[in-house]
mmCIF file of C-alpha atoms in Angstrom:
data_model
loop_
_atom_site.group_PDB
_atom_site.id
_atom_site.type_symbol
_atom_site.label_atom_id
_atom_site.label_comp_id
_atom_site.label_asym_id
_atom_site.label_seq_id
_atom_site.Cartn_x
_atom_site.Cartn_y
_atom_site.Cartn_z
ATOM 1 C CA UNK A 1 0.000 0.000 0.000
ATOM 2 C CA UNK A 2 0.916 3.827 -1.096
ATOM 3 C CA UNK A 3 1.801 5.043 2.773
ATOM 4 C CA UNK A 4 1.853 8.661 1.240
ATOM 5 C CA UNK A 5 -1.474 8.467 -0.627
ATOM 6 C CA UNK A 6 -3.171 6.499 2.502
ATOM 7 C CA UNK A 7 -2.193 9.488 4.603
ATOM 8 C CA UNK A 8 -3.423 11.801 2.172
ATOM 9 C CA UNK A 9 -7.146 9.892 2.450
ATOM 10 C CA UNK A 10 -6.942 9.526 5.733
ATOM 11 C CA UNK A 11 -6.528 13.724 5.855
ATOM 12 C CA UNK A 12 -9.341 13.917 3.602
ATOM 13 C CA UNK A 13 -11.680 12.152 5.176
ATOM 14 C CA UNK A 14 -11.346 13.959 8.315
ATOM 15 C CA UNK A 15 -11.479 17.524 6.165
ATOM 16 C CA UNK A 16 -15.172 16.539 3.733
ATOM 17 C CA UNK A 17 -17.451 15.122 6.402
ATOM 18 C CA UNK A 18 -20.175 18.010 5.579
ATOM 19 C CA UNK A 19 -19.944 17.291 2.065
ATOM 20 C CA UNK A 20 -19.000 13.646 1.292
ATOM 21 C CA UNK A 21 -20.775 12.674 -1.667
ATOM 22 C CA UNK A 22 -18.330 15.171 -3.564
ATOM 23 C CA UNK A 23 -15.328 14.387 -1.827
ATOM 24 C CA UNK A 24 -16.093 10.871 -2.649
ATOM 25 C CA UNK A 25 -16.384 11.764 -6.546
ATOM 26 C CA UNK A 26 -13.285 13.720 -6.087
ATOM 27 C CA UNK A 27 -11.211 10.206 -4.579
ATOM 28 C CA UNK A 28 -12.935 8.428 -7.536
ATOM 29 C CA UNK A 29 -12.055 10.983 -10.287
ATOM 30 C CA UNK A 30 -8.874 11.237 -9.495
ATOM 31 C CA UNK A 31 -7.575 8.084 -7.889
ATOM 32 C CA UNK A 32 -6.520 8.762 -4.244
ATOM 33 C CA UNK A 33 -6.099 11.319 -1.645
ATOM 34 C CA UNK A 34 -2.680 12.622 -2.612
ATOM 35 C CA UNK A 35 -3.895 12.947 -5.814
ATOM 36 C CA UNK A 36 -6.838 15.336 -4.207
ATOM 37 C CA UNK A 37 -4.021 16.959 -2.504
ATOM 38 C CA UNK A 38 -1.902 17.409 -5.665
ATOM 39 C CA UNK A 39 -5.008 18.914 -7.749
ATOM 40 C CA UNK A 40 -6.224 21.316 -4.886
ATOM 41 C CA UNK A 41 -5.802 24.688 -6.378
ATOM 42 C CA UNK A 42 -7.878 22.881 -9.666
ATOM 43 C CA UNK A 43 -10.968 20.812 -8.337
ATOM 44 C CA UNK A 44 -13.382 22.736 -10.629
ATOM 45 C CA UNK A 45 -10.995 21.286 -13.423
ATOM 46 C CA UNK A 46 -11.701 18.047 -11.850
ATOM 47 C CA UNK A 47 -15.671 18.626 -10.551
ATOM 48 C CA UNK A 48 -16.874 21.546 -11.981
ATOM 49 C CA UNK A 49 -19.908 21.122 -9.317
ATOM 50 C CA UNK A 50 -17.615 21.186 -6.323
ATOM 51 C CA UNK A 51 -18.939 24.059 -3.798
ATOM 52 C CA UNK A 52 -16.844 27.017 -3.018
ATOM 53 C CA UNK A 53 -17.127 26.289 0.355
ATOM 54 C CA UNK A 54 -15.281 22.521 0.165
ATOM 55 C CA UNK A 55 -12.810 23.805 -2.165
ATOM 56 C CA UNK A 56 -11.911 26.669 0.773
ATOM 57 C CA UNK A 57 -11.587 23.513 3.039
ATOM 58 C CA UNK A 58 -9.294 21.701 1.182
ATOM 59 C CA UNK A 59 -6.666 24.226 0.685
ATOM 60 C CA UNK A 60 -4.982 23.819 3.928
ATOM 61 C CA UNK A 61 -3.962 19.762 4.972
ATOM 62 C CA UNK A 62 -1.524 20.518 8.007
ATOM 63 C CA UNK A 63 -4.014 20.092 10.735
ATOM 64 C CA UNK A 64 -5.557 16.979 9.003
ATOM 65 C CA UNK A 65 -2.194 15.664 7.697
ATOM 66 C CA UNK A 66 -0.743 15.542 11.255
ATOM 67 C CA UNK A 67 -3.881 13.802 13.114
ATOM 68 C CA UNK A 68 -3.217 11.053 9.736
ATOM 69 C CA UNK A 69 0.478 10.838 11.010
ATOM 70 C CA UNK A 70 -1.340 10.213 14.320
ATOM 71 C CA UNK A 71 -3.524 7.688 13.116
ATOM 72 C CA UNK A 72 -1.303 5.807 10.654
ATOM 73 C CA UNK A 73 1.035 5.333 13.872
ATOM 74 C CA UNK A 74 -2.007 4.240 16.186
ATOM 75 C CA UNK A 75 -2.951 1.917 13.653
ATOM 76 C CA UNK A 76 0.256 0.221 13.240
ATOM 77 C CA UNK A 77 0.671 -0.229 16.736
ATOM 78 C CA UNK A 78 -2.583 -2.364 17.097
ATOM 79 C CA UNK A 79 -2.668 -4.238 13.790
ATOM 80 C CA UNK A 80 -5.357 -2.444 12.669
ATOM 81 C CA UNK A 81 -5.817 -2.952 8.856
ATOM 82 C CA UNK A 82 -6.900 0.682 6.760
ATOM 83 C CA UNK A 83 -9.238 -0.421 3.517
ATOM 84 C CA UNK A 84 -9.048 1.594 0.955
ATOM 85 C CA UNK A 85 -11.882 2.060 -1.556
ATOM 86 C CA UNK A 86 -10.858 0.669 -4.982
ATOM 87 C CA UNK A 87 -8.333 -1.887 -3.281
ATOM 88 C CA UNK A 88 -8.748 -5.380 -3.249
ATOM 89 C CA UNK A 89 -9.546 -6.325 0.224
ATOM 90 C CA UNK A 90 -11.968 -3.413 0.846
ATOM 91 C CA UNK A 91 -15.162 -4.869 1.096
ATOM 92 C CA UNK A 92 -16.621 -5.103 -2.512
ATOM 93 C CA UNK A 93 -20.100 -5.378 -1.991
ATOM 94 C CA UNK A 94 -20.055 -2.104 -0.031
ATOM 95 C CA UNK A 95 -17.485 -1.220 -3.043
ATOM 96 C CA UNK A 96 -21.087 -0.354 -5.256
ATOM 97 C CA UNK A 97 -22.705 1.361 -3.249
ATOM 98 C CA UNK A 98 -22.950 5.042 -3.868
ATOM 99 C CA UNK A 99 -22.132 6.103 -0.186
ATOM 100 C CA UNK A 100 -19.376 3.728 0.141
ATOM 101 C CA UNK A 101 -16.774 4.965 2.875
ATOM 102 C CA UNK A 102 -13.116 6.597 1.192
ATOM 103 C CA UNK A 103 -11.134 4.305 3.654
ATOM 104 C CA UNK A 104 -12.401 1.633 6.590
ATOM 105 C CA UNK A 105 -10.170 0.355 9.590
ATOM 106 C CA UNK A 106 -10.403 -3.120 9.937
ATOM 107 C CA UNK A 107 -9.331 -5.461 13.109
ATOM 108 C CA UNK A 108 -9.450 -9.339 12.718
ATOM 109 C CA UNK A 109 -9.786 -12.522 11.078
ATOM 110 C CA UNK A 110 -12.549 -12.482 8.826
ATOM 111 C CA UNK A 111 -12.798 -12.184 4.740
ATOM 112 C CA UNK A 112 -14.962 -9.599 4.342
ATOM 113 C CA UNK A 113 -15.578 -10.392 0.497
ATOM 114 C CA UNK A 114 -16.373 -14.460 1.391
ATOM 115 C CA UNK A 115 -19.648 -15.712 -0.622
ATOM 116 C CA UNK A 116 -22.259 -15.367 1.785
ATOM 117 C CA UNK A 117 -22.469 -12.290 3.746
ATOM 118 C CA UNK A 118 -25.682 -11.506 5.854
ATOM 119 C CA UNK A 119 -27.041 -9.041 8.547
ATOM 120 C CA UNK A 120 -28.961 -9.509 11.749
ATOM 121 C CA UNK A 121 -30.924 -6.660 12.828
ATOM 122 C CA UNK A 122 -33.468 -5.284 15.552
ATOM 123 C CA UNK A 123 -34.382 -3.556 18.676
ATOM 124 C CA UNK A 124 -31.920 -2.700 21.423
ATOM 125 C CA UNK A 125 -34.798 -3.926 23.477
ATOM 126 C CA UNK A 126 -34.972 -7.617 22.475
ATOM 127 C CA UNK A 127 -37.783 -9.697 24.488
ATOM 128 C CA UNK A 128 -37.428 -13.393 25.240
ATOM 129 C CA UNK A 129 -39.003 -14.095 21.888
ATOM 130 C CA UNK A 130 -36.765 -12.500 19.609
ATOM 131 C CA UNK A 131 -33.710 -14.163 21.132
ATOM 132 C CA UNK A 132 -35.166 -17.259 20.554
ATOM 133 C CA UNK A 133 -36.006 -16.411 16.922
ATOM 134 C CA UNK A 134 -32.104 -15.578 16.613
ATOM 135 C CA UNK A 135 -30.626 -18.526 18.183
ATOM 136 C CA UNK A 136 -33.061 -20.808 16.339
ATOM 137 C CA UNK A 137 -31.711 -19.243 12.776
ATOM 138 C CA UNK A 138 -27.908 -18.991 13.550
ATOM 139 C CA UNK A 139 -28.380 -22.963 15.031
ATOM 140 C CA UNK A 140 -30.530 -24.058 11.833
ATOM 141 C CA UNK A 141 -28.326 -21.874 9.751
ATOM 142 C CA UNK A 142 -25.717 -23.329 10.627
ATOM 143 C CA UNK A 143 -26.575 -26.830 9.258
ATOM 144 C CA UNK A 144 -27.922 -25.226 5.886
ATOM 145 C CA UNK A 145 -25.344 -23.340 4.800
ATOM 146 C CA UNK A 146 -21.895 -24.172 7.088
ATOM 147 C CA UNK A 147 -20.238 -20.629 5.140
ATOM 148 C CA UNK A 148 -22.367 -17.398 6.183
ATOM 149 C CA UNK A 149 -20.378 -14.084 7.452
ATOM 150 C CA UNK A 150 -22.868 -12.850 9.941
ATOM 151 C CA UNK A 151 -22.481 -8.831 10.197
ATOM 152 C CA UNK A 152 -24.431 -6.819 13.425
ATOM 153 C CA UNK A 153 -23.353 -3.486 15.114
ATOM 154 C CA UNK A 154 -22.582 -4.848 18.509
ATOM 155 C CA UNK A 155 -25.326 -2.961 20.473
ATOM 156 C CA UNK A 156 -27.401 -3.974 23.007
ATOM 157 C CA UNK A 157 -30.390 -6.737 22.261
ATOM 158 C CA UNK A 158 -30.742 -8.067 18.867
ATOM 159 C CA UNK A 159 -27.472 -7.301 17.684
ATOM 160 C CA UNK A 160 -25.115 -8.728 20.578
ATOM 161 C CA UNK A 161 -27.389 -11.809 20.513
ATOM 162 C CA UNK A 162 -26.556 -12.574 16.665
ATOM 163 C CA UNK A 163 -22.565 -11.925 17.208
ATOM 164 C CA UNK A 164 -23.157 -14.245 20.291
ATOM 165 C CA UNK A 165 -24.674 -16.804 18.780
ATOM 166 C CA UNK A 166 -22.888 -17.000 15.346
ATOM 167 C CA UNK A 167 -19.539 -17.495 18.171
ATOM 168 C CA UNK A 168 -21.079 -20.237 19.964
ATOM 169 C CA UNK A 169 -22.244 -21.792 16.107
ATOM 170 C CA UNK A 170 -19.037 -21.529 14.638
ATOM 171 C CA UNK A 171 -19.344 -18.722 12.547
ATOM 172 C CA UNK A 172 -17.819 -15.580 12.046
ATOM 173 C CA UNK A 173 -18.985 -12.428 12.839
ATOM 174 C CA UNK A 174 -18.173 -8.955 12.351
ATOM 175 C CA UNK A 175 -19.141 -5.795 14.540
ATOM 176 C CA UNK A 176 -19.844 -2.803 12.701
ATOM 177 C CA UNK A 177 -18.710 0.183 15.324
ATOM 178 C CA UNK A 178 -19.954 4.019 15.071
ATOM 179 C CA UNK A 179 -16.689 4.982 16.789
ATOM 180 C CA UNK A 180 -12.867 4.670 16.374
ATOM 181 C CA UNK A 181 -11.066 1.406 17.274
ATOM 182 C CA UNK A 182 -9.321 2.647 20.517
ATOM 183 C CA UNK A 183 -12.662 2.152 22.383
ATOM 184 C CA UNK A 184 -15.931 -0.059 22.667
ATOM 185 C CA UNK A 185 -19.100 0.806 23.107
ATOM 186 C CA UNK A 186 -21.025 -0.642 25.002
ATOM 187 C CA UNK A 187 -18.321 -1.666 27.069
ATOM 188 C CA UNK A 188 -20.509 -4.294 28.313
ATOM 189 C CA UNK A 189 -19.946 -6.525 25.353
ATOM 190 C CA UNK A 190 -15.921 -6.213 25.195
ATOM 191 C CA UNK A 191 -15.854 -9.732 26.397
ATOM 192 C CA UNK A 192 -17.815 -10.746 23.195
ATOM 193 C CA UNK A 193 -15.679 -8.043 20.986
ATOM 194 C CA UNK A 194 -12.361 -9.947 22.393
ATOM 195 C CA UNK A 195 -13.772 -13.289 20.754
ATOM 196 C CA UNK A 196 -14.797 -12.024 17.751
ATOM 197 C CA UNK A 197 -11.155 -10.338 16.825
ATOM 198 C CA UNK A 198 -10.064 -13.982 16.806
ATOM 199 C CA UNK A 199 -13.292 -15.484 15.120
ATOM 200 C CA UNK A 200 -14.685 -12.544 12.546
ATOM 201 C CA UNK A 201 -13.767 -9.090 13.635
ATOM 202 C CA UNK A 202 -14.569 -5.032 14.185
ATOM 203 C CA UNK A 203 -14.724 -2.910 11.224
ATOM 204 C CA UNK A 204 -15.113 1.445 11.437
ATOM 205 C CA UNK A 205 -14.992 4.238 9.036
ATOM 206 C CA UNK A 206 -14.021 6.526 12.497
ATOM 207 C CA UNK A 207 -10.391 7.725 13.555
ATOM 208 C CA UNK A 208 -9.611 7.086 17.098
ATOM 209 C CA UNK A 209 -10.923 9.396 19.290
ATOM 210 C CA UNK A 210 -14.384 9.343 17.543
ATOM 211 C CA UNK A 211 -16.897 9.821 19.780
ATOM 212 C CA UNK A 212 -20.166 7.398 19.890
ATOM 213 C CA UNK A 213 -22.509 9.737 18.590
ATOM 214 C CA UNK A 214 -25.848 9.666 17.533
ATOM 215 C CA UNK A 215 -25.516 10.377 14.358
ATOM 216 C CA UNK A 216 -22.233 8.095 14.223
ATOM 217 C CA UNK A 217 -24.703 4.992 14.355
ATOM 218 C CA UNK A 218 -27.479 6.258 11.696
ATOM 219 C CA UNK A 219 -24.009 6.518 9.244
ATOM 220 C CA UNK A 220 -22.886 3.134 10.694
ATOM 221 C CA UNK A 221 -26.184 1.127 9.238
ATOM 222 C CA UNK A 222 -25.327 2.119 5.707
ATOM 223 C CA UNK A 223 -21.860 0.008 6.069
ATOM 224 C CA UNK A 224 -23.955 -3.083 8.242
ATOM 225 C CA UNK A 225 -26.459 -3.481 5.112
ATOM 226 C CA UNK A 226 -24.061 -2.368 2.138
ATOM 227 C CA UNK A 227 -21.716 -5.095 3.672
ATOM 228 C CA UNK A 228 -23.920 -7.981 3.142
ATOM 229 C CA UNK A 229 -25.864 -9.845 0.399
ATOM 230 C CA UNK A 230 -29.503 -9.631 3.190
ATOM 231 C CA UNK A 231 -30.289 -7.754 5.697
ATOM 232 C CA UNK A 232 -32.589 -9.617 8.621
ATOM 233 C CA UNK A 233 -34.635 -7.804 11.105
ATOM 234 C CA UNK A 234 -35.420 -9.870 13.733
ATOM 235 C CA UNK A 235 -37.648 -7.741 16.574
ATOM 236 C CA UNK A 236 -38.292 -3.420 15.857
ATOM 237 C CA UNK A 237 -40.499 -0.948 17.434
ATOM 238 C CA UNK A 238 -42.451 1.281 14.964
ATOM 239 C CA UNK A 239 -39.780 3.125 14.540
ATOM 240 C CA UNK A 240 -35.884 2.204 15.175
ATOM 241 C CA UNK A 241 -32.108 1.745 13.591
ATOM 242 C CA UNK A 242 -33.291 -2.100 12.398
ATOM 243 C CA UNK A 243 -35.842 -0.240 9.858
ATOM 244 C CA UNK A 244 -33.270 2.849 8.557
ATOM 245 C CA UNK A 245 -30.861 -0.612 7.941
ATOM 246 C CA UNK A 246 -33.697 -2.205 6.005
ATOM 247 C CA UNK A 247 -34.317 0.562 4.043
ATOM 248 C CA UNK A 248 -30.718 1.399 2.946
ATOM 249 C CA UNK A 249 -30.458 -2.250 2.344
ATOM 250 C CA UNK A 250 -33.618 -1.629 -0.395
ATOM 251 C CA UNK A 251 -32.074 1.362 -2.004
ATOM 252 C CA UNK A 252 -29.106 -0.637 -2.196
ATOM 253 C CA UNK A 253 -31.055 -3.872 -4.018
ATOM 254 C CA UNK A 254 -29.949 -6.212 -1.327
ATOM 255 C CA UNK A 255 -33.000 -9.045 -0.268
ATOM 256 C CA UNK A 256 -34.446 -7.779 3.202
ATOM 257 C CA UNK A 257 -36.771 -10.254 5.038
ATOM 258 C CA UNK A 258 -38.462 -10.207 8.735
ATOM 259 C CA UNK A 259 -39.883 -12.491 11.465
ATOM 260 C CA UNK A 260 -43.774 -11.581 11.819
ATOM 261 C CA UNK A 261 -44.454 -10.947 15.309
ATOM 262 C CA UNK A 262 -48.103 -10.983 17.731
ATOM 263 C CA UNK A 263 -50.191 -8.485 16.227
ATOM 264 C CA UNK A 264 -50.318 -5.347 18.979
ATOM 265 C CA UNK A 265 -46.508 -6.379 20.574
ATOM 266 C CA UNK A 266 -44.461 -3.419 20.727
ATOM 267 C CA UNK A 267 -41.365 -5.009 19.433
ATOM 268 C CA UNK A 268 -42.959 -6.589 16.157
ATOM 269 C CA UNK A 269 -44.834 -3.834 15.431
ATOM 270 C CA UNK A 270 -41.781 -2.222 12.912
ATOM 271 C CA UNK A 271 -41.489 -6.162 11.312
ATOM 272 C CA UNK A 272 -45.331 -6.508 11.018
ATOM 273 C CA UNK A 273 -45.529 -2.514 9.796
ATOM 274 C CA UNK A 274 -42.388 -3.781 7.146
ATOM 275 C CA UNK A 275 -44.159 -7.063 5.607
ATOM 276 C CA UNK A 276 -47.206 -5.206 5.028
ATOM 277 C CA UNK A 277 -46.027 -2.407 3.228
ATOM 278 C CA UNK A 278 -44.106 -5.240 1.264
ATOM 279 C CA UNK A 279 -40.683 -3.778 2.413
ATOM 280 C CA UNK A 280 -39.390 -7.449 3.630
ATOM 281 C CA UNK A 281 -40.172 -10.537 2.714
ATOM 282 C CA UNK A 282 -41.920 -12.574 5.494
ATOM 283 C CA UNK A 283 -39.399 -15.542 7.037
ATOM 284 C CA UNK A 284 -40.725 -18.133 9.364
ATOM 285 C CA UNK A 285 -37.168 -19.559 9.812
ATOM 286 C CA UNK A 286 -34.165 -20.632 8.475
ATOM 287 C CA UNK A 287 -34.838 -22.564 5.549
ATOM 288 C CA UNK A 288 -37.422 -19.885 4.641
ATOM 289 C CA UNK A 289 -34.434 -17.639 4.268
ATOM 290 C CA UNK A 290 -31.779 -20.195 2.573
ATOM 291 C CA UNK A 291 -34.892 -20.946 -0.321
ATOM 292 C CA UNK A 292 -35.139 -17.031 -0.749
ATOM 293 C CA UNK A 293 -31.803 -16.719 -1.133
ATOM 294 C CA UNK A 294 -31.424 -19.458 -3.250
ATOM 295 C CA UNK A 295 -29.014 -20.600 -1.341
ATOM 296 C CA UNK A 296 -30.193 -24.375 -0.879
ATOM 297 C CA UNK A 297 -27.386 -25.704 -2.958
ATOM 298 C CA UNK A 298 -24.379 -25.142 -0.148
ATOM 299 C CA UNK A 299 -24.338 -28.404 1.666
ATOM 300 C CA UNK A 300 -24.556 -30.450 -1.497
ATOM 301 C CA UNK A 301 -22.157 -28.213 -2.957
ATOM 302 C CA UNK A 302 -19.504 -29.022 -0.355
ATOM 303 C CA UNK A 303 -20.229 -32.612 -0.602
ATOM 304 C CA UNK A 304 -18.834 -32.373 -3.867
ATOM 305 C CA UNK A 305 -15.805 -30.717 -3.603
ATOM 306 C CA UNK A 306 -15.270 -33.118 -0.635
ATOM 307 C CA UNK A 307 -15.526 -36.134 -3.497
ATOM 308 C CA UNK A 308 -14.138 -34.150 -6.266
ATOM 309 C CA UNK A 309 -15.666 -32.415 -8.775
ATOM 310 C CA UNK A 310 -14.613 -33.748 -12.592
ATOM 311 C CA UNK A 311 -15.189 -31.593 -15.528
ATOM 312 C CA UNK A 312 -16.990 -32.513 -18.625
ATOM 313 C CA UNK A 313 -15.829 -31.974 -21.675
ATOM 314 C CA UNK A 314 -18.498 -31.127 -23.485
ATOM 315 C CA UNK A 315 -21.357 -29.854 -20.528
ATOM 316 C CA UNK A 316 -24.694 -29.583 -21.387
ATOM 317 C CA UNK A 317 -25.238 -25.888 -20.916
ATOM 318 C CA UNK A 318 -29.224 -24.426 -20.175
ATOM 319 C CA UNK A 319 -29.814 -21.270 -22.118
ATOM 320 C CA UNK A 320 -29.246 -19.043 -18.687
ATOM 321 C CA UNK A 321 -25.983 -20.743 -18.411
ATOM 322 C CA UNK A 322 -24.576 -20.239 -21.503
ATOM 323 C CA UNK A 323 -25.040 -16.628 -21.218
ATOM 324 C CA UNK A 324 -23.796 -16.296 -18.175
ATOM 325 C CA UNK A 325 -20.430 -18.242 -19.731
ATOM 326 C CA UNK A 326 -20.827 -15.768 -22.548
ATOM 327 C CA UNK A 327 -20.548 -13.112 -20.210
ATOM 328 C CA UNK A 328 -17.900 -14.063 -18.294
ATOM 329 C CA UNK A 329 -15.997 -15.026 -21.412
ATOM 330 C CA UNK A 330 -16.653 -11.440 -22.727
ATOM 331 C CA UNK A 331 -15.884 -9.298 -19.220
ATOM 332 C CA UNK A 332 -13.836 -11.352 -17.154
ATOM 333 C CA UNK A 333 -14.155 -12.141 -13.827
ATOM 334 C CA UNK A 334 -17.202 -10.814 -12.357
ATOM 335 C CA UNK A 335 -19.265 -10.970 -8.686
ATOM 336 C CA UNK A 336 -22.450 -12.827 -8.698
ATOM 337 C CA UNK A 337 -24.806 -9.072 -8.015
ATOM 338 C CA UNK A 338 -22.780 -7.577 -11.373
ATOM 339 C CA UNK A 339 -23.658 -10.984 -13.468
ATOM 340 C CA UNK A 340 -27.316 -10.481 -12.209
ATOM 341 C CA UNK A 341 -27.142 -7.025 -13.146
ATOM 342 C CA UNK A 342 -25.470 -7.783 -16.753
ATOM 343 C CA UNK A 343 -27.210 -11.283 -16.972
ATOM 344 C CA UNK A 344 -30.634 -10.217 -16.296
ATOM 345 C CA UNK A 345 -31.080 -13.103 -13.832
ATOM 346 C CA UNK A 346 -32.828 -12.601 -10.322
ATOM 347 C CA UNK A 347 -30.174 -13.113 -7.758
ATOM 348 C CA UNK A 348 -31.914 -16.482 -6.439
ATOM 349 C CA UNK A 349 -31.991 -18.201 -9.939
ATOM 350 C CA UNK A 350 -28.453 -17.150 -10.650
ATOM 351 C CA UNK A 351 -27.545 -18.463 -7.079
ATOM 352 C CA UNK A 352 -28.441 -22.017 -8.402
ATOM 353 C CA UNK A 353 -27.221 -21.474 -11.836
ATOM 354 C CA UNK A 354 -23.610 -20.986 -10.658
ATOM 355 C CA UNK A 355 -23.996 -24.278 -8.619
ATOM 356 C CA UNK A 356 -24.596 -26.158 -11.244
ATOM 357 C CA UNK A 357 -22.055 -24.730 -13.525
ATOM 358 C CA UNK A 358 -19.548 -25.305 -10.577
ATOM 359 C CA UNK A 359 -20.865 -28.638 -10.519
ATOM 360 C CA UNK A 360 -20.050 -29.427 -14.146
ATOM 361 C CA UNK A 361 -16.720 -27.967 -13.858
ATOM 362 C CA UNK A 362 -17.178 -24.667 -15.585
ATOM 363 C CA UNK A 363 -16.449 -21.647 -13.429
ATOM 364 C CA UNK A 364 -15.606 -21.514 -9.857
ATOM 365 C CA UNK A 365 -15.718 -19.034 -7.190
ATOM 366 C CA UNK A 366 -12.650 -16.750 -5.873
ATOM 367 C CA UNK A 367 -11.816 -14.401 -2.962
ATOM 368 C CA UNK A 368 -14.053 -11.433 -3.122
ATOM 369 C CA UNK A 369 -17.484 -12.858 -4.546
ATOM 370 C CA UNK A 370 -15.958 -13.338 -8.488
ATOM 371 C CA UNK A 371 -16.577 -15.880 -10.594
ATOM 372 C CA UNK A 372 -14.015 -17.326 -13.024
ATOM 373 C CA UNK A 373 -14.785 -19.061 -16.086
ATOM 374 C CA UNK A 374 -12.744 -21.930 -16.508
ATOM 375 C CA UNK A 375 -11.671 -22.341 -19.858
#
């Protein structure tokens, strides 16, 4: 990694919080921070819709340049991985979406880009019910598809019970914080946050010495659903952060889905209020969830490669499968939301058509969500 042109984004970010969708054009455009830096006295060259007002702010990068000397050294001294957007181990599902963060600081074990990646959401204020409803799914999960990332933002209720119980399943789980890495909050669940460095891990877009605030944790819910493939909300009031996840997770074309609740309960009244309006799709349970996803195929799937998969020769191809070949022949490697997108396959149905062509030997899956076409 550039250590100059990570500095430069680290200054950045800490100089276009009021206006970040242009100072995230302006990393894009030109290709880094220091590049930012170096074009500073001509960003209406670059973006001739840039505001007076950020290119005033970015005309002085002492203050910002020194907390990044700071940082960089604070991060070093922990382990504490920096993701940069456009490299290849930032997160590359988050990657497309149009808020994506400049830069993310990453501690633990986890691949953030494995194949299945999925969010558990809901009230701070989970009742007996709703922790049964997650350790059910994370235990039936479990035997229906062994590989699942499950993402949550370490709060109280529904959130610490998902991290908790994807630990105690065997999965691994990553806590999405609203603050910088040289604190936890709640400090309650640092216990929990120890664990999960060594079995999925914590992941910020904050500096250290970011406070917790409340408008730290609205930001934080865009990362929690652009992270994943499916947002899940499990218990909400009328109105909470599970619902502002669900609905960046819909702008964002990800699947959300809900547990129905008793009709009058406080706590399912956001889930109930959500299936109705048709903004989640109704899940009793696991399996529910793995058929929506189309996601049925994973324990066969692993059978396989456990006895070897052979290639055929010549493979009998379906119509949707040879244009999926003919698009990966034509574009390279590609992740399984840009062949829906390019493909004009429903994420479900292309789920299963990728099984089968990894069945016969014809493409196979690689770090990040790509597919590769064998040839």
């Amino acid at each position: 990694m550039n250590e100059q042109n990570l500095l430069y984004t680290m200054a950045l970010t800490r100089m276009t919080g009021f206006n970040f969708q242009t100072a995230l054009r302006l990393y894009q455009e030109l290709g880094g921070g220091q590049a930012v830096y170096e074009h500073r006295s001509d960003l209406r060259d670059v973006l001739p819709e840039c505001s007076e007002r950020l290119v005033q702010s970015l005309q002085d990068w002492s203050i910002p340049l020194l907390k990044a000397e700071q940082e960089l050294g604070f991060i070093t001294r922990h382990n504490i991985r920096p993701l940069l957007l456009g490299s290849d181990d930032y997160p590359q599902r988050l990657a497309e979406c149009p808020d994506a963060p400049i830069l993310l600081y990453y501690m633990g074990s986890a691949d953030l880009n494995q194949q299945r990646v999925i969010n558990i959401v809901g009230t701070r204020h989970a009742t007996q019910y709703g922790q049964d409803l997650v350790r059910r799914f994370v235990g039936d999960l479990r035997e229906l598809c062994p590989q699942v990332l499950i993402v949550s933002g370490l709060a109280y209720g529904i959130d610490i019970s998902a991290h908790r119980n994807a630990l105690e399943r065997g999965f691994e789980t990553v806590g999405v914080l609203a603050h910088g890495l040289d604190e936890l909050y709640p400090p309650r669940h640092r216990e929990t946050a120890k664990q999960m460095l060594r079995q999925g891990g914590l992941l910020t877009e904050y500096m250290s010495e970011t406070r917790a605030d409340k408008l730290n944790f609205v930001k934080r819910n865009r990362i929690v659903a652009g992270l994943c493939d499916a947002t899940l909300l499990v218990e909400s009031a009328a109105r909470g952060g599970g619902l502002i996840t669900c609905g960046i997770a819909q702008d964002y074309n990800r699947q959300v889905m809900a547990f129905p609740g008793a009709v009058g309960a406080p706590y399912s009244e956001g889930c109930n209020n959500l299936i109705r309006d048709n903004g989640a799709q109704l899940i009793s349970g696991a399996e529910d969830f793995v058929n929506a996803m189309g996601w049925q195929t994973d324990r066969q799937l692993q059978q396989a490669k456990a006895d070897g998969i052979e290639r055929s020769l010549f493979p009998d191809l379906s119509p949707e499968e040879q244009a999926i070949v003919r698009i990966l022949d034509r574009m390279g490697d590609l992740q399984q939301n840009q062949l829906s997108v390019k493909t004009n396959i429903p994420i479900g149905q292309l789920t299963a058509l990728l099984f089968q062509l990894e069945m016969k030997g014809v493409v196979r899956p690689l770090a990040g969500g790509n597919y590769h076409l064998l040839k």
